[in-house]
Amino acid sequence: MMTFDIKTLEFNKIRQAIDTYAHTTRGKLLIAELFPMTDRQAIEKNLTETAEAKRFIEEGLEPSFGGIYDIRDAVKRAKIEGILSIKELLDIKGLIEASKRIKRELTRLKERTDETVSIEQYGEELIVLKALSQAIYNVINDAGEIRDSASTELSRIRRAIDINERNIKQALDQVLKKEAKKLTEQIITMRMNRYVVPVKLSEKNNIKGTILDYSSSGETAYVEPEMIRNLTSKNEALFAEEKREIEKILYILTIQVKDDSDSILENASILAHLDHLFAKAMYGHHTESTKPIFGERIHIIKARHPLIPKDEVVANTITFDKDVKTMIITGSNTGGKTVTLKTIGLIAMMAQSGCLIPAIPGSELICFDQIRADIGDEQSIEQSLSTFSSHMKNIVSILNETTPNSLILLDELGSGTDPNEGASLGMSILEFLSQKSVYVMATTHYPELKAYAYTKPSIVNASVEFDKQTLKPTYRLLLRTPGESHALLIAERLGLNKSIIEDAQKRVLTSENEVSALIDNLKNESHKLDQLLTENESTRNRLENELKEAKLIRKKLQNEAATLRDRIALENKHEIDQLKAEAQSILKDLEALKDKNFKAHEIADLKYRIRNLSTPDETGKETPTEDHIFKPKDKVYVIKYNRYGELVEKQKNKQWVVQMGALTSVFKESEIRYAEDQSKRQVSTQNKQKSMPKKAVSSELDLRGMRAHEAEDAVVKYLDDCLVADLPFASIIHGFGTLALRKLVKQLVSEHPAVISHRDGKGNEGGQGVTIVYFK
C-alpha cells in the first residue's frame, strides 16, 4: 500500500499554487491530480520535461495556451452524430489552431541549442487538421455566425428573406404615411415576432389588420396591417427553411468532427499535458527551483520551504550521510524543527510528482514508496492531535504500514505523557524503525534521545540554531549537533526571579549537564564544518555566475554572428547584382559589335571590363612593390597579362626577365607585384575560372604541314579563339622551310586588331620557327 500524507505536509497548497499558472480546464484538472509517483523512470521523465519547459520560459519562448477549451463532451456527442452547436465547433477549431501554433513553437528552443529537447516530441505528435479547420472557417465566421456562403441553398434562402424584408418595410412605410393621423408614433415595432404599428385606441377599428397587443397605459393598440400579413407569414416560412438548412450544414460539420475525433482527442490530451507541464515549470521559475537527481542518498542543498516567501525563508542543507537513516532534531520551541520536517517531506513529494524543488542544483533524493508524517500542529491538521493518544493512534497506523523504502516524519516524538516513559517509548519506536531500515526524521526535547543517537551509527543528531544574545531562533539547521531547549535562559531574560533560576539549575540532572557540555563541544566542531560549507557554497556560486556569464557571452556572439551573416549576405547580393548589371552591359556591347568591324580599342576596353568583374575582396591581394625588394626566383604577378610568373634576372632601369610557363619576357617593376603565396592564388584563380567557364584554347598553334590557304584560315580562327579565351599571349609554330608561312603569320598578326605586338621566339622558344603573339 502506497500512502503519502498529502494534507499533513500541505502538498495540496503546492497544487493550488501551480494551478494559478495553468490556462486550460484540462490542464488544471491534471494539476489537481498531481500525486507522488513511485516509478523512478517515470519521475525522471517528468522532471526532465518540466526542466526543459522552464528553459523555454527563461528563453522567452513559452508557448501560448490561450483559446483552448475542453471539447471532450462535444466530440463524444459527435461520435453518436448529435449535431454540434456553433460554439462547440468554434472551440474545436480553436483547439486545431492552437495545435498548429504550439507545434511550431515547440521547435524554437531546438534552434538555440544543440542539446536534445525531449518535449519537442509532443509537437511532432500533434496532428494539424487543416481540412477540418478550414471547413469550419468556411461555414462560421469569427463572430459565431453562419456565413451566407455556407451552402448554395442557404444563400438562396437569405436572399429571399432580404427581398421579403424590403417588401415588408416598403409596405409599412406606406402605412405610416397613409395612416399617420391614426398612429401614436411614426415607428415600426415588433410584437410576437411580427411587425406592428402603434395605433391610437380610438382608431383601432379604422385600420385594416390584426391587434396583437396593447400598451401598458391602454391608450395604444399594436396592429399588424393586413397588407403585410402574408409577407410576414412568408418570412416565418423562410426563417424555418433557414433553420433547417443550418442544421444540415452543422450536421455535415459534425460528421467531419466524428471522422477526425480520435486525432482531436489526442491533440486535446497532448495540449492538456503541455499546459500542466508549463504551469509546473512557471511555478519552478518563480520559486527559483531546480531539477533534483535521484540516487541512493538524501542530500538537499540549501533547501527552502516552498510555501514560505523567498525573502523570509531560511535555506538549509539536509544531508543523510552514508549508512545514516535517522536524524533527530532538537532545539528551542518555534526554532524551525517542524518546518524542517515539512520541508524535506514536501520537497520529496514535489520531486516525485515531477515538480522542480526549491534547492540548489546537485541536490539528491531517494525515490520513496511512502511518505508518512505525524505532525501535531494545528496549522495543517484539522482534528486535534495534541494529546498523547491522538499521536499514538497516528503512529500505530504508520508503523503498521511502513515499508523498507519509506520516509517517516515524527514531530515531538514521545510528547504528551510522562517524560521518562515518553523518552523510552520514543527510543523504542526509533529502534523499531531502524530495524526496518527506513528513513526517519524526528523532533524532540528529550535529552535521552540526544544521547541515544550517539549509541547508534545509523542515527545522527541535528539542531535548530538559537541566538543566546537576542533570544531568537535563527532557523538554521546544524547537522551533527544536538540542540538545547534554553528554557532557563529564556525564563531569566524574560525576568523570572533569579533565585528561582538558580534553584532550577541545581535540580537539573547531572546527565543533562554532561549532555550540555557535549553539545557545546559538538557545536564548535559544527561551526568549523559550517565554515567549510560556506566556502564551498561561495565557490559554487562563483562558478555558477561565471557559467551564466559565459552563456550570455555565447548567446551574444551567436546573435552577432547571425547579424554579420545577414549583413554579408546582403552586401554580397548587392555586389552580385552590380556584376550582373555590368555583365549585361558587356553582352549588349558585344551584340552591337557583331555586325560591324571590330576596333582594337573597343576590344581592349571590353576585355578590361571583363577582367574587372570581381568583388572588392578579390583585389589588392598582392604585396605592393614598394614593400618588397625583388630578387631572382621571386613569385610575381604580371599585371598586364593577369598571370603569375617567376623572376629570372634583373635588367637595367628596374626591369626584370620574367618566366611565365614556356614564355619569357621583360617587364618593368611597376608592371609586376610580389605574389606572397602563388599556390593559393592559383587555386583561387582556378576556382573563379571554373565558375565562369571559357572555351578551352591551347597556347600554341602548329601550322607545319599546312598549305597557305589552310594556314591562313587556321591563324585567323586561332586569333579569334585566343581573344574569346582571354589569353594574354600565344605561340604560333610555322617552322623554317621556305619562310612563306612565317611571312603569312607575320602579316596576319600585324593586321589583327586584338594583337598589340609580336616577336620571334628566343632560342629556348623555337627561334625564328615560332612567332610569339601578345594580345591586348
PDB file of C-alpha atoms in Angstrom, residues 435-599:
ATOM      1  CA  GLN A 435      15.487  -2.354  12.100  1.00  0.00           C
ATOM      2  CA  LYS A 436      13.175  -1.821   9.126  1.00  0.00           C
ATOM      3  CA  SER A 437      15.888   0.327   7.507  1.00  0.00           C
ATOM      4  CA  VAL A 438      13.561   3.215   6.721  1.00  0.00           C
ATOM      5  CA  TYR A 439      14.474   6.890   6.590  1.00  0.00           C
ATOM      6  CA  VAL A 440      13.274   8.775   9.679  1.00  0.00           C
ATOM      7  CA  MET A 441      13.405  12.406  10.755  1.00  0.00           C
ATOM      8  CA  ALA A 442      12.101  13.129  14.265  1.00  0.00           C
ATOM      9  CA  THR A 443      11.977  16.172  16.516  1.00  0.00           C
ATOM     10  CA  THR A 444      12.146  16.044  20.321  1.00  0.00           C
ATOM     11  CA  HIS A 445      13.065  17.919  23.503  1.00  0.00           C
ATOM     12  CA  TYR A 446      14.179  14.807  25.380  1.00  0.00           C
ATOM     13  CA  PRO A 447      17.921  14.752  26.225  1.00  0.00           C
ATOM     14  CA  GLU A 448      17.728  10.949  26.426  1.00  0.00           C
ATOM     15  CA  LEU A 449      17.010  10.772  22.706  1.00  0.00           C
ATOM     16  CA  LYS A 450      20.002  13.019  22.003  1.00  0.00           C
ATOM     17  CA  ALA A 451      22.243  10.673  23.968  1.00  0.00           C
ATOM     18  CA  TYR A 452      20.622   7.644  22.340  1.00  0.00           C
ATOM     19  CA  ALA A 453      21.647   8.938  18.916  1.00  0.00           C
ATOM     20  CA  TYR A 454      25.335   8.670  19.887  1.00  0.00           C
ATOM     21  CA  THR A 455      24.989   4.964  20.572  1.00  0.00           C
ATOM     22  CA  LYS A 456      23.704   4.214  17.057  1.00  0.00           C
ATOM     23  CA  PRO A 457      25.849   4.707  13.939  1.00  0.00           C
ATOM     24  CA  SER A 458      22.698   4.873  11.786  1.00  0.00           C
ATOM     25  CA  ILE A 459      21.321   7.857  13.762  1.00  0.00           C
ATOM     26  CA  VAL A 460      22.623  11.424  13.628  1.00  0.00           C
ATOM     27  CA  ASN A 461      21.826  14.422  15.815  1.00  0.00           C
ATOM     28  CA  ALA A 462      20.874  17.811  14.417  1.00  0.00           C
ATOM     29  CA  SER A 463      19.525  21.007  15.893  1.00  0.00           C
ATOM     30  CA  VAL A 464      17.980  24.358  15.034  1.00  0.00           C
ATOM     31  CA  GLU A 465      20.251  27.231  15.995  1.00  0.00           C
ATOM     32  CA  PHE A 466      19.305  29.665  18.777  1.00  0.00           C
ATOM     33  CA  ASP A 467      20.939  33.083  19.304  1.00  0.00           C
ATOM     34  CA  LYS A 468      21.601  33.437  23.041  1.00  0.00           C
ATOM     35  CA  GLN A 469      22.155  37.176  22.707  1.00  0.00           C
ATOM     36  CA  THR A 470      18.867  38.062  21.011  1.00  0.00           C
ATOM     37  CA  LEU A 471      16.928  35.085  22.460  1.00  0.00           C
ATOM     38  CA  LYS A 472      15.631  34.419  18.947  1.00  0.00           C
ATOM     39  CA  PRO A 473      15.934  31.384  16.713  1.00  0.00           C
ATOM     40  CA  THR A 474      17.982  31.753  13.507  1.00  0.00           C
ATOM     41  CA  TYR A 475      16.142  28.819  11.832  1.00  0.00           C
ATOM     42  CA  ARG A 476      19.484  27.416  10.666  1.00  0.00           C
ATOM     43  CA  LEU A 477      19.795  23.634  10.782  1.00  0.00           C
ATOM     44  CA  LEU A 478      23.044  22.446  12.384  1.00  0.00           C
ATOM     45  CA  LEU A 479      23.889  18.906  11.304  1.00  0.00           C
ATOM     46  CA  ARG A 480      25.642  16.504  13.696  1.00  0.00           C
ATOM     47  CA  THR A 481      24.954  18.908  16.579  1.00  0.00           C
ATOM     48  CA  PRO A 482      22.243  18.288  19.206  1.00  0.00           C
ATOM     49  CA  GLY A 483      20.386  21.337  20.467  1.00  0.00           C
ATOM     50  CA  GLU A 484      19.146  22.688  23.763  1.00  0.00           C
ATOM     51  CA  SER A 485      15.730  23.964  24.763  1.00  0.00           C
ATOM     52  CA  HIS A 486      17.214  27.051  26.508  1.00  0.00           C
ATOM     53  CA  ALA A 487      14.172  27.185  28.793  1.00  0.00           C
ATOM     54  CA  LEU A 488      16.101  28.544  31.808  1.00  0.00           C
ATOM     55  CA  LEU A 489      17.934  31.154  29.730  1.00  0.00           C
ATOM     56  CA  ILE A 490      14.722  32.374  28.145  1.00  0.00           C
ATOM     57  CA  ALA A 491      12.960  32.490  31.515  1.00  0.00           C
ATOM     58  CA  GLU A 492      15.821  34.524  33.014  1.00  0.00           C
ATOM     59  CA  ARG A 493      15.880  37.030  30.169  1.00  0.00           C
ATOM     60  CA  LEU A 494      12.117  37.413  30.471  1.00  0.00           C
ATOM     61  CA  GLY A 495      12.518  38.470  34.133  1.00  0.00           C
ATOM     62  CA  LEU A 496      11.899  35.350  36.194  1.00  0.00           C
ATOM     63  CA  ASN A 497      13.211  35.694  39.759  1.00  0.00           C
ATOM     64  CA  LYS A 498      16.941  34.892  39.820  1.00  0.00           C
ATOM     65  CA  SER A 499      16.619  32.660  42.917  1.00  0.00           C
ATOM     66  CA  ILE A 500      14.139  30.504  41.068  1.00  0.00           C
ATOM     67  CA  ILE A 501      16.514  30.190  38.121  1.00  0.00           C
ATOM     68  CA  GLU A 502      19.414  29.202  40.398  1.00  0.00           C
ATOM     69  CA  ASP A 503      17.297  26.622  42.208  1.00  0.00           C
ATOM     70  CA  ALA A 504      16.173  25.137  38.918  1.00  0.00           C
ATOM     71  CA  GLN A 505      19.770  24.868  37.694  1.00  0.00           C
ATOM     72  CA  LYS A 506      20.651  22.822  40.785  1.00  0.00           C
ATOM     73  CA  ARG A 507      17.786  20.491  40.111  1.00  0.00           C
ATOM     74  CA  VAL A 508      18.863  19.734  36.552  1.00  0.00           C
ATOM     75  CA  LEU A 509      20.102  16.129  36.376  1.00  0.00           C
ATOM     76  CA  THR A 510      23.837  15.539  36.155  1.00  0.00           C
ATOM     77  CA  SER A 511      23.409  13.517  32.990  1.00  0.00           C
ATOM     78  CA  GLU A 512      21.759  16.502  31.363  1.00  0.00           C
ATOM     79  CA  ASN A 513      24.699  18.687  32.340  1.00  0.00           C
ATOM     80  CA  GLU A 514      27.015  16.189  30.721  1.00  0.00           C
ATOM     81  CA  VAL A 515      24.911  16.242  27.595  1.00  0.00           C
ATOM     82  CA  SER A 516      25.012  20.044  27.584  1.00  0.00           C
ATOM     83  CA  ALA A 517      28.804  20.010  27.810  1.00  0.00           C
ATOM     84  CA  LEU A 518      28.911  17.535  24.945  1.00  0.00           C
ATOM     85  CA  ILE A 519      26.627  19.802  22.951  1.00  0.00           C
ATOM     86  CA  ASP A 520      28.982  22.748  23.398  1.00  0.00           C
ATOM     87  CA  ASN A 521      31.930  20.716  22.148  1.00  0.00           C
ATOM     88  CA  LEU A 522      29.984  19.492  19.144  1.00  0.00           C
ATOM     89  CA  LYS A 523      28.818  22.997  18.323  1.00  0.00           C
ATOM     90  CA  ASN A 524      32.409  24.093  17.989  1.00  0.00           C
ATOM     91  CA  GLU A 525      33.011  21.249  15.552  1.00  0.00           C
ATOM     92  CA  SER A 526      29.843  22.155  13.697  1.00  0.00           C
ATOM     93  CA  HIS A 527      30.949  25.766  13.282  1.00  0.00           C
ATOM     94  CA  LYS A 528      34.161  24.557  11.643  1.00  0.00           C
ATOM     95  CA  LEU A 529      32.165  22.406   9.241  1.00  0.00           C
ATOM     96  CA  ASP A 530      29.829  25.314   8.527  1.00  0.00           C
ATOM     97  CA  GLN A 531      32.790  27.460   7.548  1.00  0.00           C
ATOM     98  CA  LEU A 532      33.910  24.787   5.080  1.00  0.00           C
ATOM     99  CA  LEU A 533      30.393  24.536   3.692  1.00  0.00           C
ATOM    100  CA  THR A 534      30.187  28.314   3.352  1.00  0.00           C
ATOM    101  CA  GLU A 535      33.469  28.404   1.436  1.00  0.00           C
ATOM    102  CA  ASN A 536      32.259  25.582  -0.788  1.00  0.00           C
ATOM    103  CA  GLU A 537      28.973  27.406  -1.370  1.00  0.00           C
ATOM    104  CA  SER A 538      30.844  30.595  -2.238  1.00  0.00           C
ATOM    105  CA  THR A 539      32.939  28.719  -4.787  1.00  0.00           C
ATOM    106  CA  ARG A 540      29.817  27.108  -6.259  1.00  0.00           C
ATOM    107  CA  ASN A 541      28.072  30.475  -6.576  1.00  0.00           C
ATOM    108  CA  ARG A 542      31.115  31.995  -8.265  1.00  0.00           C
ATOM    109  CA  LEU A 543      31.307  29.133 -10.761  1.00  0.00           C
ATOM    110  CA  GLU A 544      27.574  29.370 -11.445  1.00  0.00           C
ATOM    111  CA  ASN A 545      27.871  33.111 -12.084  1.00  0.00           C
ATOM    112  CA  GLU A 546      30.805  32.521 -14.424  1.00  0.00           C
ATOM    113  CA  LEU A 547      28.803  29.860 -16.250  1.00  0.00           C
ATOM    114  CA  LYS A 548      25.848  32.240 -16.618  1.00  0.00           C
ATOM    115  CA  GLU A 549      28.172  34.940 -17.902  1.00  0.00           C
ATOM    116  CA  ALA A 550      29.728  32.512 -20.386  1.00  0.00           C
ATOM    117  CA  LYS A 551      26.269  31.539 -21.630  1.00  0.00           C
ATOM    118  CA  LEU A 552      25.338  35.194 -22.057  1.00  0.00           C
ATOM    119  CA  ILE A 553      28.554  35.842 -23.991  1.00  0.00           C
ATOM    120  CA  ARG A 554      27.902  32.813 -26.204  1.00  0.00           C
ATOM    121  CA  LYS A 555      24.363  33.970 -26.862  1.00  0.00           C
ATOM    122  CA  LYS A 556      25.613  37.481 -27.669  1.00  0.00           C
ATOM    123  CA  LEU A 557      28.243  36.103 -30.061  1.00  0.00           C
ATOM    124  CA  GLN A 558      25.638  33.900 -31.742  1.00  0.00           C
ATOM    125  CA  ASN A 559      23.388  36.909 -32.260  1.00  0.00           C
ATOM    126  CA  GLU A 560      26.295  38.988 -33.590  1.00  0.00           C
ATOM    127  CA  ALA A 561      27.310  36.153 -35.923  1.00  0.00           C
ATOM    128  CA  ALA A 562      23.756  35.896 -37.240  1.00  0.00           C
ATOM    129  CA  THR A 563      23.631  39.654 -37.778  1.00  0.00           C
ATOM    130  CA  LEU A 564      27.017  39.586 -39.534  1.00  0.00           C
ATOM    131  CA  ARG A 565      25.924  36.717 -41.786  1.00  0.00           C
ATOM    132  CA  ASP A 566      22.819  38.639 -42.770  1.00  0.00           C
ATOM    133  CA  ARG A 567      24.852  41.776 -43.485  1.00  0.00           C
ATOM    134  CA  ILE A 568      27.423  39.882 -45.560  1.00  0.00           C
ATOM    135  CA  ALA A 569      24.673  38.134 -47.492  1.00  0.00           C
ATOM    136  CA  LEU A 570      23.065  41.495 -48.206  1.00  0.00           C
ATOM    137  CA  GLU A 571      26.370  43.026 -49.300  1.00  0.00           C
ATOM    138  CA  ASN A 572      27.159  40.007 -51.500  1.00  0.00           C
ATOM    139  CA  LYS A 573      23.748  40.235 -53.097  1.00  0.00           C
ATOM    140  CA  HIS A 574      24.344  43.897 -53.831  1.00  0.00           C
ATOM    141  CA  GLU A 575      27.748  43.156 -55.389  1.00  0.00           C
ATOM    142  CA  ILE A 576      26.359  40.251 -57.423  1.00  0.00           C
ATOM    143  CA  ASP A 577      23.559  42.481 -58.682  1.00  0.00           C
ATOM    144  CA  GLN A 578      26.141  45.040 -59.775  1.00  0.00           C
ATOM    145  CA  LEU A 579      28.213  42.362 -61.533  1.00  0.00           C
ATOM    146  CA  LYS A 580      25.131  41.048 -63.304  1.00  0.00           C
ATOM    147  CA  ALA A 581      24.262  44.524 -64.481  1.00  0.00           C
ATOM    148  CA  GLU A 582      27.824  45.077 -65.764  1.00  0.00           C
ATOM    149  CA  ALA A 583      27.809  41.672 -67.489  1.00  0.00           C
ATOM    150  CA  GLN A 584      24.503  42.532 -69.172  1.00  0.00           C
ATOM    151  CA  SER A 585      26.013  45.807 -70.356  1.00  0.00           C
ATOM    152  CA  ILE A 586      29.037  43.991 -71.835  1.00  0.00           C
ATOM    153  CA  LEU A 587      26.769  41.491 -73.583  1.00  0.00           C
ATOM    154  CA  LYS A 588      24.821  44.343 -75.136  1.00  0.00           C
ATOM    155  CA  ASP A 589      28.068  45.938 -76.326  1.00  0.00           C
ATOM    156  CA  LEU A 590      29.188  42.624 -77.842  1.00  0.00           C
ATOM    157  CA  GLU A 591      25.852  42.273 -79.604  1.00  0.00           C
ATOM    158  CA  ALA A 592      26.326  45.760 -81.031  1.00  0.00           C
ATOM    159  CA  LEU A 593      29.780  44.790 -82.351  1.00  0.00           C
ATOM    160  CA  LYS A 594      28.544  41.665 -84.119  1.00  0.00           C
ATOM    161  CA  ASP A 595      27.547  43.361 -87.358  1.00  0.00           C
ATOM    162  CA  LYS A 596      30.418  45.852 -87.715  1.00  0.00           C
ATOM    163  CA  ASN A 597      34.174  45.723 -87.894  1.00  0.00           C
ATOM    164  CA  PHE A 598      35.965  45.243 -84.580  1.00  0.00           C
ATOM    165  CA  LYS A 599      38.057  48.157 -83.438  1.00  0.00           C
TER     166      LYS A 599
END
